[in-house]
Short mmCIF file of N, CA and C in Angstrom, two decimals:
data_model
loop_
_atom_site.label_atom_id
_atom_site.label_comp_id
_atom_site.label_asym_id
_atom_site.label_seq_id
_atom_site.Cartn_x
_atom_site.Cartn_y
_atom_site.Cartn_z
N PRO A 1 -112.53 -122.41 70.85
CA PRO A 1 -111.97 -121.08 70.82
C PRO A 1 -110.53 -121.06 71.32
N GLY A 2 -109.76 -120.14 70.82
CA GLY A 2 -108.39 -119.98 71.30
C GLY A 2 -108.40 -119.40 72.69
N GLY A 3 -107.44 -119.73 73.49
CA GLY A 3 -107.38 -119.21 74.86
C GLY A 3 -106.08 -118.47 75.08
N ALA A 4 -106.14 -117.49 75.96
CA ALA A 4 -104.94 -116.75 76.30
C ALA A 4 -104.15 -117.53 77.33
N ARG A 5 -103.00 -117.01 77.67
CA ARG A 5 -102.15 -117.60 78.68
C ARG A 5 -102.98 -117.92 79.91
N ARG A 6 -102.72 -119.06 80.51
CA ARG A 6 -103.46 -119.50 81.69
C ARG A 6 -103.02 -118.70 82.91
N HIS A 7 -103.97 -118.28 83.70
CA HIS A 7 -103.72 -117.58 84.95
C HIS A 7 -104.44 -118.37 86.03
N PRO A 8 -103.88 -118.38 87.23
CA PRO A 8 -104.59 -119.11 88.29
C PRO A 8 -105.94 -118.46 88.53
N PRO A 9 -106.97 -119.27 88.79
CA PRO A 9 -108.28 -118.68 89.07
C PRO A 9 -108.20 -117.73 90.26
N LEU A 10 -108.75 -116.57 90.10
CA LEU A 10 -108.80 -115.58 91.17
C LEU A 10 -110.24 -115.41 91.58
N PRO A 11 -110.47 -114.91 92.77
CA PRO A 11 -111.87 -114.64 93.13
C PRO A 11 -112.46 -113.66 92.12
N ARG A 12 -113.65 -113.93 91.68
CA ARG A 12 -114.29 -113.08 90.68
C ARG A 12 -114.68 -111.75 91.31
N LEU A 13 -114.41 -110.70 90.56
CA LEU A 13 -114.81 -109.37 91.00
C LEU A 13 -116.22 -109.11 90.51
N GLN A 14 -116.76 -108.01 90.97
CA GLN A 14 -118.09 -107.64 90.49
C GLN A 14 -118.07 -107.45 88.98
N ALA A 15 -119.22 -107.49 88.39
CA ALA A 15 -119.34 -107.35 86.94
C ALA A 15 -118.69 -106.05 86.47
N VAL A 16 -118.21 -106.08 85.26
CA VAL A 16 -117.62 -104.90 84.64
C VAL A 16 -118.71 -103.87 84.42
N THR A 17 -118.40 -102.61 84.70
CA THR A 17 -119.40 -101.56 84.50
C THR A 17 -119.54 -101.24 83.01
N ALA A 18 -120.60 -100.57 82.68
CA ALA A 18 -120.82 -100.16 81.29
C ALA A 18 -119.69 -99.25 80.82
N ALA A 19 -119.21 -98.37 81.69
CA ALA A 19 -118.13 -97.46 81.32
C ALA A 19 -116.82 -98.23 81.09
N GLU A 20 -116.56 -99.24 81.91
CA GLU A 20 -115.36 -100.05 81.72
C GLU A 20 -115.45 -100.86 80.42
N ARG A 21 -116.63 -101.41 80.15
CA ARG A 21 -116.82 -102.18 78.92
C ARG A 21 -116.63 -101.28 77.69
N LYS A 22 -117.11 -100.05 77.78
CA LYS A 22 -116.95 -99.10 76.67
C LYS A 22 -115.47 -98.78 76.46
N ALA A 23 -114.74 -98.56 77.55
CA ALA A 23 -113.30 -98.27 77.44
C ALA A 23 -112.56 -99.46 76.84
N LEU A 24 -112.91 -100.67 77.26
CA LEU A 24 -112.27 -101.86 76.72
C LEU A 24 -112.62 -102.02 75.24
N GLY A 25 -113.86 -101.77 74.88
CA GLY A 25 -114.27 -101.86 73.47
C GLY A 25 -113.52 -100.88 72.59
N LYS A 26 -113.36 -99.65 73.06
CA LYS A 26 -112.60 -98.65 72.29
C LYS A 26 -111.14 -99.08 72.14
N TYR A 27 -110.60 -99.66 73.20
CA TYR A 27 -109.20 -100.10 73.16
C TYR A 27 -109.03 -101.27 72.19
N VAL A 28 -109.94 -102.23 72.25
CA VAL A 28 -109.89 -103.38 71.34
C VAL A 28 -109.93 -102.88 69.89
N ARG A 29 -110.82 -101.94 69.61
CA ARG A 29 -110.91 -101.40 68.25
C ARG A 29 -109.61 -100.72 67.84
N TRP A 30 -109.03 -99.91 68.76
CA TRP A 30 -107.80 -99.20 68.44
C TRP A 30 -106.66 -100.18 68.17
N VAL A 31 -106.50 -101.18 69.04
CA VAL A 31 -105.45 -102.16 68.85
C VAL A 31 -105.68 -102.95 67.57
N GLY A 32 -106.93 -103.35 67.32
CA GLY A 32 -107.24 -104.06 66.09
C GLY A 32 -106.80 -103.27 64.87
N ASP A 33 -107.11 -101.99 64.85
CA ASP A 33 -106.70 -101.14 63.74
C ASP A 33 -105.17 -101.08 63.65
N ALA A 34 -104.51 -100.96 64.80
CA ALA A 34 -103.05 -100.81 64.83
C ALA A 34 -102.32 -102.05 64.34
N ILE A 35 -102.92 -103.22 64.52
CA ILE A 35 -102.22 -104.45 64.11
C ILE A 35 -102.79 -105.03 62.81
N GLY A 36 -103.50 -104.21 62.06
CA GLY A 36 -103.93 -104.62 60.72
C GLY A 36 -105.25 -105.35 60.64
N LEU A 37 -106.13 -105.12 61.62
CA LEU A 37 -107.44 -105.78 61.61
C LEU A 37 -108.56 -104.75 61.42
N ARG A 38 -108.31 -103.73 60.62
CA ARG A 38 -109.31 -102.67 60.41
C ARG A 38 -110.62 -103.19 59.83
N ASP A 39 -110.54 -104.26 59.07
CA ASP A 39 -111.75 -104.78 58.42
C ASP A 39 -112.43 -105.88 59.25
N TRP A 40 -112.05 -106.02 60.49
CA TRP A 40 -112.67 -107.00 61.37
C TRP A 40 -113.69 -106.32 62.28
N TRP A 41 -114.70 -107.10 62.67
CA TRP A 41 -115.73 -106.66 63.61
C TRP A 41 -115.53 -107.47 64.89
N PHE A 42 -115.51 -106.81 66.03
CA PHE A 42 -115.31 -107.49 67.31
C PHE A 42 -116.52 -107.32 68.21
N ASP A 43 -117.00 -108.43 68.73
CA ASP A 43 -118.08 -108.43 69.72
C ASP A 43 -117.47 -108.78 71.06
N ILE A 44 -117.54 -107.86 72.01
CA ILE A 44 -117.05 -108.15 73.36
C ILE A 44 -118.22 -108.67 74.17
N MET A 45 -118.08 -109.91 74.60
CA MET A 45 -119.16 -110.59 75.30
C MET A 45 -119.23 -110.12 76.75
N HIS A 46 -120.42 -110.22 77.33
CA HIS A 46 -120.62 -109.75 78.70
C HIS A 46 -120.25 -110.79 79.74
N ASP A 47 -120.22 -112.07 79.34
CA ASP A 47 -119.82 -113.09 80.30
C ASP A 47 -118.32 -113.31 80.21
N GLU A 48 -117.79 -114.04 81.18
CA GLU A 48 -116.36 -114.29 81.22
C GLU A 48 -116.00 -115.51 80.38
N PRO A 49 -114.70 -115.73 80.12
CA PRO A 49 -114.30 -116.93 79.38
C PRO A 49 -114.82 -118.19 80.06
N GLU A 50 -115.13 -119.18 79.25
CA GLU A 50 -115.67 -120.44 79.78
C GLU A 50 -114.69 -121.12 80.72
N ASN A 51 -113.40 -121.11 80.37
CA ASN A 51 -112.37 -121.73 81.20
C ASN A 51 -111.91 -120.70 82.23
N ALA A 52 -112.09 -120.99 83.50
CA ALA A 52 -111.73 -120.05 84.56
C ALA A 52 -110.25 -119.72 84.58
N GLY A 53 -109.39 -120.55 83.97
CA GLY A 53 -107.97 -120.27 83.93
C GLY A 53 -107.55 -119.34 82.81
N ASP A 54 -108.47 -119.01 81.92
CA ASP A 54 -108.15 -118.11 80.81
C ASP A 54 -108.45 -116.67 81.21
N MET A 55 -107.49 -115.78 80.98
CA MET A 55 -107.73 -114.36 81.24
C MET A 55 -108.66 -113.79 80.17
N ALA A 56 -108.61 -114.37 78.98
CA ALA A 56 -109.44 -113.90 77.88
C ALA A 56 -109.55 -115.03 76.86
N CYS A 57 -110.45 -114.85 75.91
CA CYS A 57 -110.66 -115.86 74.88
C CYS A 57 -111.15 -115.16 73.61
N CYS A 58 -110.72 -115.67 72.46
CA CYS A 58 -111.13 -115.13 71.17
C CYS A 58 -111.68 -116.26 70.32
N ASP A 59 -112.82 -116.03 69.70
CA ASP A 59 -113.43 -117.03 68.82
C ASP A 59 -113.77 -116.37 67.49
N PRO A 60 -112.84 -116.41 66.52
CA PRO A 60 -113.14 -115.86 65.20
C PRO A 60 -114.22 -116.69 64.50
N PHE A 61 -115.08 -116.04 63.76
CA PHE A 61 -116.13 -116.72 63.01
C PHE A 61 -115.50 -117.33 61.77
N TYR A 62 -115.85 -118.56 61.47
CA TYR A 62 -115.30 -119.25 60.31
C TYR A 62 -115.65 -118.49 59.03
N GLY A 63 -114.63 -118.17 58.24
CA GLY A 63 -114.83 -117.54 56.94
C GLY A 63 -115.30 -116.10 56.97
N GLN A 64 -115.26 -115.47 58.14
CA GLN A 64 -115.70 -114.08 58.26
C GLN A 64 -114.63 -113.28 58.98
N ARG A 65 -114.69 -112.01 58.85
CA ARG A 65 -113.77 -111.13 59.56
C ARG A 65 -114.52 -110.56 60.77
N GLN A 66 -114.85 -111.48 61.65
CA GLN A 66 -115.58 -111.14 62.86
C GLN A 66 -115.16 -112.11 63.95
N ALA A 67 -115.09 -111.62 65.19
CA ALA A 67 -114.71 -112.48 66.30
C ALA A 67 -115.44 -112.05 67.56
N LYS A 68 -115.71 -113.05 68.41
CA LYS A 68 -116.22 -112.79 69.75
C LYS A 68 -115.03 -112.82 70.69
N LEU A 69 -115.03 -111.90 71.64
CA LEU A 69 -113.97 -111.81 72.64
C LEU A 69 -114.58 -111.84 74.04
N TRP A 70 -113.95 -112.61 74.91
CA TRP A 70 -114.34 -112.65 76.31
C TRP A 70 -113.15 -112.22 77.14
N PHE A 71 -113.38 -111.43 78.18
CA PHE A 71 -112.34 -111.01 79.11
C PHE A 71 -112.82 -111.25 80.53
N ARG A 72 -111.91 -111.68 81.39
CA ARG A 72 -112.29 -111.86 82.79
C ARG A 72 -112.56 -110.50 83.42
N ASN A 73 -113.46 -110.50 84.39
CA ASN A 73 -113.81 -109.26 85.06
C ASN A 73 -112.62 -108.64 85.79
N ASP A 74 -111.63 -109.46 86.14
CA ASP A 74 -110.48 -108.94 86.87
C ASP A 74 -109.32 -108.54 85.96
N LEU A 75 -109.55 -108.41 84.67
CA LEU A 75 -108.51 -107.95 83.75
C LEU A 75 -107.88 -106.66 84.24
N ARG A 76 -108.69 -105.77 84.77
CA ARG A 76 -108.22 -104.46 85.19
C ARG A 76 -107.23 -104.54 86.35
N THR A 77 -107.21 -105.67 87.08
CA THR A 77 -106.29 -105.80 88.21
C THR A 77 -104.86 -106.14 87.79
N LEU A 78 -104.67 -106.52 86.53
CA LEU A 78 -103.32 -106.81 86.03
C LEU A 78 -102.55 -105.51 85.84
N GLU A 79 -101.23 -105.63 85.78
CA GLU A 79 -100.40 -104.48 85.45
C GLU A 79 -100.79 -104.00 84.05
N PRO A 80 -100.71 -102.70 83.76
CA PRO A 80 -101.12 -102.20 82.44
C PRO A 80 -100.46 -102.90 81.26
N VAL A 81 -99.16 -103.21 81.35
CA VAL A 81 -98.52 -103.89 80.23
C VAL A 81 -99.09 -105.29 80.04
N GLN A 82 -99.50 -105.96 81.12
CA GLN A 82 -100.14 -107.27 81.00
C GLN A 82 -101.53 -107.15 80.39
N GLN A 83 -102.27 -106.11 80.77
CA GLN A 83 -103.58 -105.88 80.16
C GLN A 83 -103.44 -105.72 78.65
N ARG A 84 -102.46 -104.91 78.25
CA ARG A 84 -102.24 -104.67 76.82
C ARG A 84 -101.86 -105.97 76.12
N ALA A 85 -101.00 -106.76 76.74
CA ALA A 85 -100.56 -108.02 76.12
C ALA A 85 -101.72 -109.00 75.98
N VAL A 86 -102.63 -109.03 76.94
CA VAL A 86 -103.80 -109.93 76.84
C VAL A 86 -104.66 -109.52 75.64
N VAL A 87 -104.93 -108.24 75.49
CA VAL A 87 -105.75 -107.78 74.37
C VAL A 87 -105.06 -108.08 73.04
N VAL A 88 -103.77 -107.76 72.95
CA VAL A 88 -103.04 -108.01 71.69
C VAL A 88 -103.02 -109.50 71.38
N HIS A 89 -102.75 -110.33 72.38
CA HIS A 89 -102.71 -111.78 72.19
C HIS A 89 -104.02 -112.27 71.58
N GLU A 90 -105.13 -111.86 72.17
CA GLU A 90 -106.43 -112.35 71.67
C GLU A 90 -106.68 -111.87 70.24
N LEU A 91 -106.33 -110.63 69.94
CA LEU A 91 -106.56 -110.13 68.59
C LEU A 91 -105.64 -110.79 67.57
N LEU A 92 -104.45 -111.19 67.99
CA LEU A 92 -103.56 -111.91 67.07
C LEU A 92 -104.17 -113.22 66.61
N HIS A 93 -105.03 -113.82 67.44
CA HIS A 93 -105.72 -115.04 67.00
C HIS A 93 -106.49 -114.79 65.70
N CYS A 94 -106.95 -113.58 65.49
CA CYS A 94 -107.70 -113.27 64.26
C CYS A 94 -106.81 -113.39 63.03
N HIS A 95 -105.57 -112.96 63.14
CA HIS A 95 -104.64 -113.08 62.01
C HIS A 95 -104.38 -114.55 61.66
N PHE A 96 -104.47 -115.41 62.65
CA PHE A 96 -104.17 -116.82 62.44
C PHE A 96 -105.41 -117.69 62.37
N ALA A 97 -106.57 -117.08 62.24
CA ALA A 97 -107.82 -117.85 62.24
C ALA A 97 -107.86 -118.90 61.14
N ALA A 98 -107.45 -118.55 59.94
CA ALA A 98 -107.50 -119.51 58.83
C ALA A 98 -106.54 -120.68 59.07
N THR A 99 -105.36 -120.38 59.58
CA THR A 99 -104.40 -121.44 59.88
C THR A 99 -104.93 -122.34 60.99
N GLN A 100 -105.51 -121.73 62.02
CA GLN A 100 -106.08 -122.52 63.11
C GLN A 100 -107.17 -123.45 62.58
N GLU A 101 -107.99 -122.96 61.68
CA GLU A 101 -109.06 -123.80 61.12
C GLU A 101 -108.49 -124.92 60.26
N GLN A 102 -107.44 -124.64 59.52
CA GLN A 102 -106.80 -125.70 58.72
C GLN A 102 -106.30 -126.82 59.63
N VAL A 103 -105.64 -126.45 60.69
CA VAL A 103 -105.11 -127.45 61.62
C VAL A 103 -106.26 -128.20 62.29
N ARG A 104 -107.26 -127.45 62.71
CA ARG A 104 -108.37 -128.05 63.44
C ARG A 104 -109.26 -128.94 62.57
N LEU A 105 -109.50 -128.52 61.33
CA LEU A 105 -110.49 -129.21 60.50
C LEU A 105 -109.91 -130.08 59.39
N ASP A 106 -108.78 -129.70 58.84
CA ASP A 106 -108.31 -130.36 57.61
C ASP A 106 -107.29 -131.47 57.81
N LEU A 107 -106.56 -131.47 58.91
CA LEU A 107 -105.49 -132.46 59.06
C LEU A 107 -105.95 -133.85 59.45
N LEU A 108 -107.03 -133.95 60.20
CA LEU A 108 -107.45 -135.25 60.71
C LEU A 108 -107.67 -136.26 59.59
N LYS A 109 -108.26 -135.82 58.49
CA LYS A 109 -108.54 -136.76 57.40
C LYS A 109 -107.27 -137.26 56.71
N HIS A 110 -106.13 -136.60 56.95
CA HIS A 110 -104.87 -137.00 56.34
C HIS A 110 -103.94 -137.73 57.32
N LEU A 111 -104.25 -137.63 58.59
CA LEU A 111 -103.44 -138.28 59.61
C LEU A 111 -104.33 -139.25 60.38
N GLY A 112 -103.77 -140.24 60.98
CA GLY A 112 -104.54 -141.07 61.88
C GLY A 112 -104.87 -140.29 63.14
N GLN A 113 -105.85 -140.73 63.90
CA GLN A 113 -106.29 -140.02 65.10
C GLN A 113 -105.14 -139.81 66.09
N ALA A 114 -104.33 -140.83 66.33
CA ALA A 114 -103.24 -140.72 67.29
C ALA A 114 -102.21 -139.67 66.84
N ALA A 115 -101.83 -139.70 65.56
CA ALA A 115 -100.87 -138.73 65.04
C ALA A 115 -101.46 -137.32 65.08
N TYR A 116 -102.75 -137.21 64.76
CA TYR A 116 -103.41 -135.91 64.79
C TYR A 116 -103.43 -135.35 66.20
N ASP A 117 -103.81 -136.18 67.18
CA ASP A 117 -103.86 -135.73 68.57
C ASP A 117 -102.50 -135.26 69.06
N LEU A 118 -101.45 -136.01 68.72
CA LEU A 118 -100.09 -135.63 69.11
C LEU A 118 -99.70 -134.31 68.46
N PHE A 119 -99.94 -134.19 67.16
CA PHE A 119 -99.60 -132.97 66.45
C PHE A 119 -100.39 -131.77 66.99
N LEU A 120 -101.69 -131.94 67.18
CA LEU A 120 -102.54 -130.83 67.59
C LEU A 120 -102.12 -130.28 68.95
N GLY A 121 -101.86 -131.17 69.90
CA GLY A 121 -101.44 -130.70 71.22
C GLY A 121 -100.15 -129.91 71.17
N SER A 122 -99.19 -130.41 70.43
CA SER A 122 -97.91 -129.73 70.29
C SER A 122 -98.07 -128.42 69.53
N TRP A 123 -98.85 -128.44 68.45
CA TRP A 123 -99.05 -127.23 67.65
C TRP A 123 -99.72 -126.14 68.48
N ARG A 124 -100.75 -126.49 69.25
CA ARG A 124 -101.46 -125.49 70.07
C ARG A 124 -100.51 -124.84 71.06
N MET A 125 -99.70 -125.66 71.75
CA MET A 125 -98.78 -125.11 72.74
C MET A 125 -97.79 -124.16 72.06
N ASN A 126 -97.20 -124.57 70.96
CA ASN A 126 -96.23 -123.72 70.27
C ASN A 126 -96.87 -122.48 69.66
N HIS A 127 -98.09 -122.62 69.19
CA HIS A 127 -98.84 -121.48 68.65
C HIS A 127 -99.08 -120.44 69.75
N GLU A 128 -99.49 -120.90 70.94
CA GLU A 128 -99.74 -119.98 72.05
C GLU A 128 -98.44 -119.32 72.51
N TYR A 129 -97.32 -120.08 72.53
CA TYR A 129 -96.03 -119.47 72.88
C TYR A 129 -95.69 -118.35 71.90
N ALA A 130 -95.87 -118.60 70.62
CA ALA A 130 -95.56 -117.60 69.60
C ALA A 130 -96.47 -116.38 69.74
N LEU A 131 -97.75 -116.61 69.99
CA LEU A 131 -98.68 -115.48 70.17
C LEU A 131 -98.30 -114.67 71.40
N ASP A 132 -97.95 -115.35 72.50
CA ASP A 132 -97.56 -114.63 73.72
C ASP A 132 -96.31 -113.79 73.49
N ALA A 133 -95.31 -114.36 72.85
CA ALA A 133 -94.07 -113.61 72.61
C ALA A 133 -94.34 -112.39 71.72
N THR A 134 -95.12 -112.58 70.69
CA THR A 134 -95.45 -111.47 69.79
C THR A 134 -96.29 -110.42 70.51
N ALA A 135 -97.26 -110.88 71.29
CA ALA A 135 -98.11 -109.94 72.02
C ALA A 135 -97.31 -109.12 73.02
N ARG A 136 -96.40 -109.75 73.74
CA ARG A 136 -95.57 -109.01 74.70
C ARG A 136 -94.69 -107.99 73.99
N ALA A 137 -94.14 -108.37 72.84
CA ALA A 137 -93.30 -107.43 72.09
C ALA A 137 -94.11 -106.23 71.60
N LEU A 138 -95.31 -106.48 71.09
CA LEU A 138 -96.15 -105.39 70.59
C LEU A 138 -96.74 -104.55 71.72
N ALA A 139 -97.09 -105.19 72.83
CA ALA A 139 -97.75 -104.48 73.94
C ALA A 139 -96.90 -103.35 74.50
N LYS A 140 -95.59 -103.49 74.41
CA LYS A 140 -94.69 -102.43 74.90
C LYS A 140 -94.92 -101.12 74.16
N HIS A 141 -95.45 -101.21 72.94
CA HIS A 141 -95.60 -100.03 72.09
C HIS A 141 -97.04 -99.54 72.02
N MET A 142 -97.91 -100.14 72.81
CA MET A 142 -99.32 -99.77 72.82
C MET A 142 -99.61 -98.86 74.01
N PRO A 143 -100.59 -97.97 73.88
CA PRO A 143 -100.96 -97.16 75.04
C PRO A 143 -101.72 -98.01 76.06
N ASP A 144 -101.81 -97.50 77.26
CA ASP A 144 -102.61 -98.18 78.28
C ASP A 144 -104.10 -98.06 77.94
N ILE A 145 -104.88 -98.95 78.49
CA ILE A 145 -106.33 -98.86 78.36
C ILE A 145 -106.78 -97.65 79.17
N ALA A 146 -107.61 -96.81 78.60
CA ALA A 146 -108.10 -95.60 79.28
C ALA A 146 -109.33 -95.96 80.13
N TRP A 147 -109.06 -96.67 81.23
CA TRP A 147 -110.16 -97.06 82.11
C TRP A 147 -110.80 -95.83 82.73
N PRO A 148 -112.09 -95.88 82.99
CA PRO A 148 -112.72 -94.73 83.67
C PRO A 148 -112.20 -94.65 85.10
N LYS A 149 -112.17 -93.46 85.61
CA LYS A 149 -111.74 -93.25 87.00
C LYS A 149 -112.75 -93.89 87.94
N ALA A 150 -112.24 -94.51 89.00
CA ALA A 150 -113.12 -95.13 90.00
C ALA A 150 -113.88 -94.04 90.74
N LYS A 151 -115.14 -94.32 91.00
CA LYS A 151 -115.95 -93.35 91.76
C LYS A 151 -115.65 -93.49 93.24
N PRO A 152 -115.50 -92.35 93.93
CA PRO A 152 -115.17 -92.42 95.38
C PRO A 152 -116.32 -92.97 96.20
#
């Protein structure tokens, strides 16, 4: 799966509430529609990303317009513009799903293992840089996530 920008592991917060998950789901759908993913289906998973250094993770289904998304429980502790950029970044992976699969699955048979490994590492890093820059640019124009008010 594609991973978002690495963040230092933070102490895990309590699980996301149902109301917070609903707000995040509505926001993911809105952003998806806004960036041209109206025909995609998104499943927001209840567990956190597998890699503790990832703020979020997106795994598009091969050959389908569907993706699983994972977000760390502490997403809400980021500044609002960072929250927006994380969501946009992960959804941008959907636009590049076919390209990612071509790189991941099709190149090895045409390159030797050493050349493939060198190319793949470099491509992933540059791909993530491009996604981050695009996500930050778009996030400035997105509304904040409408998180539910904390109960006193």
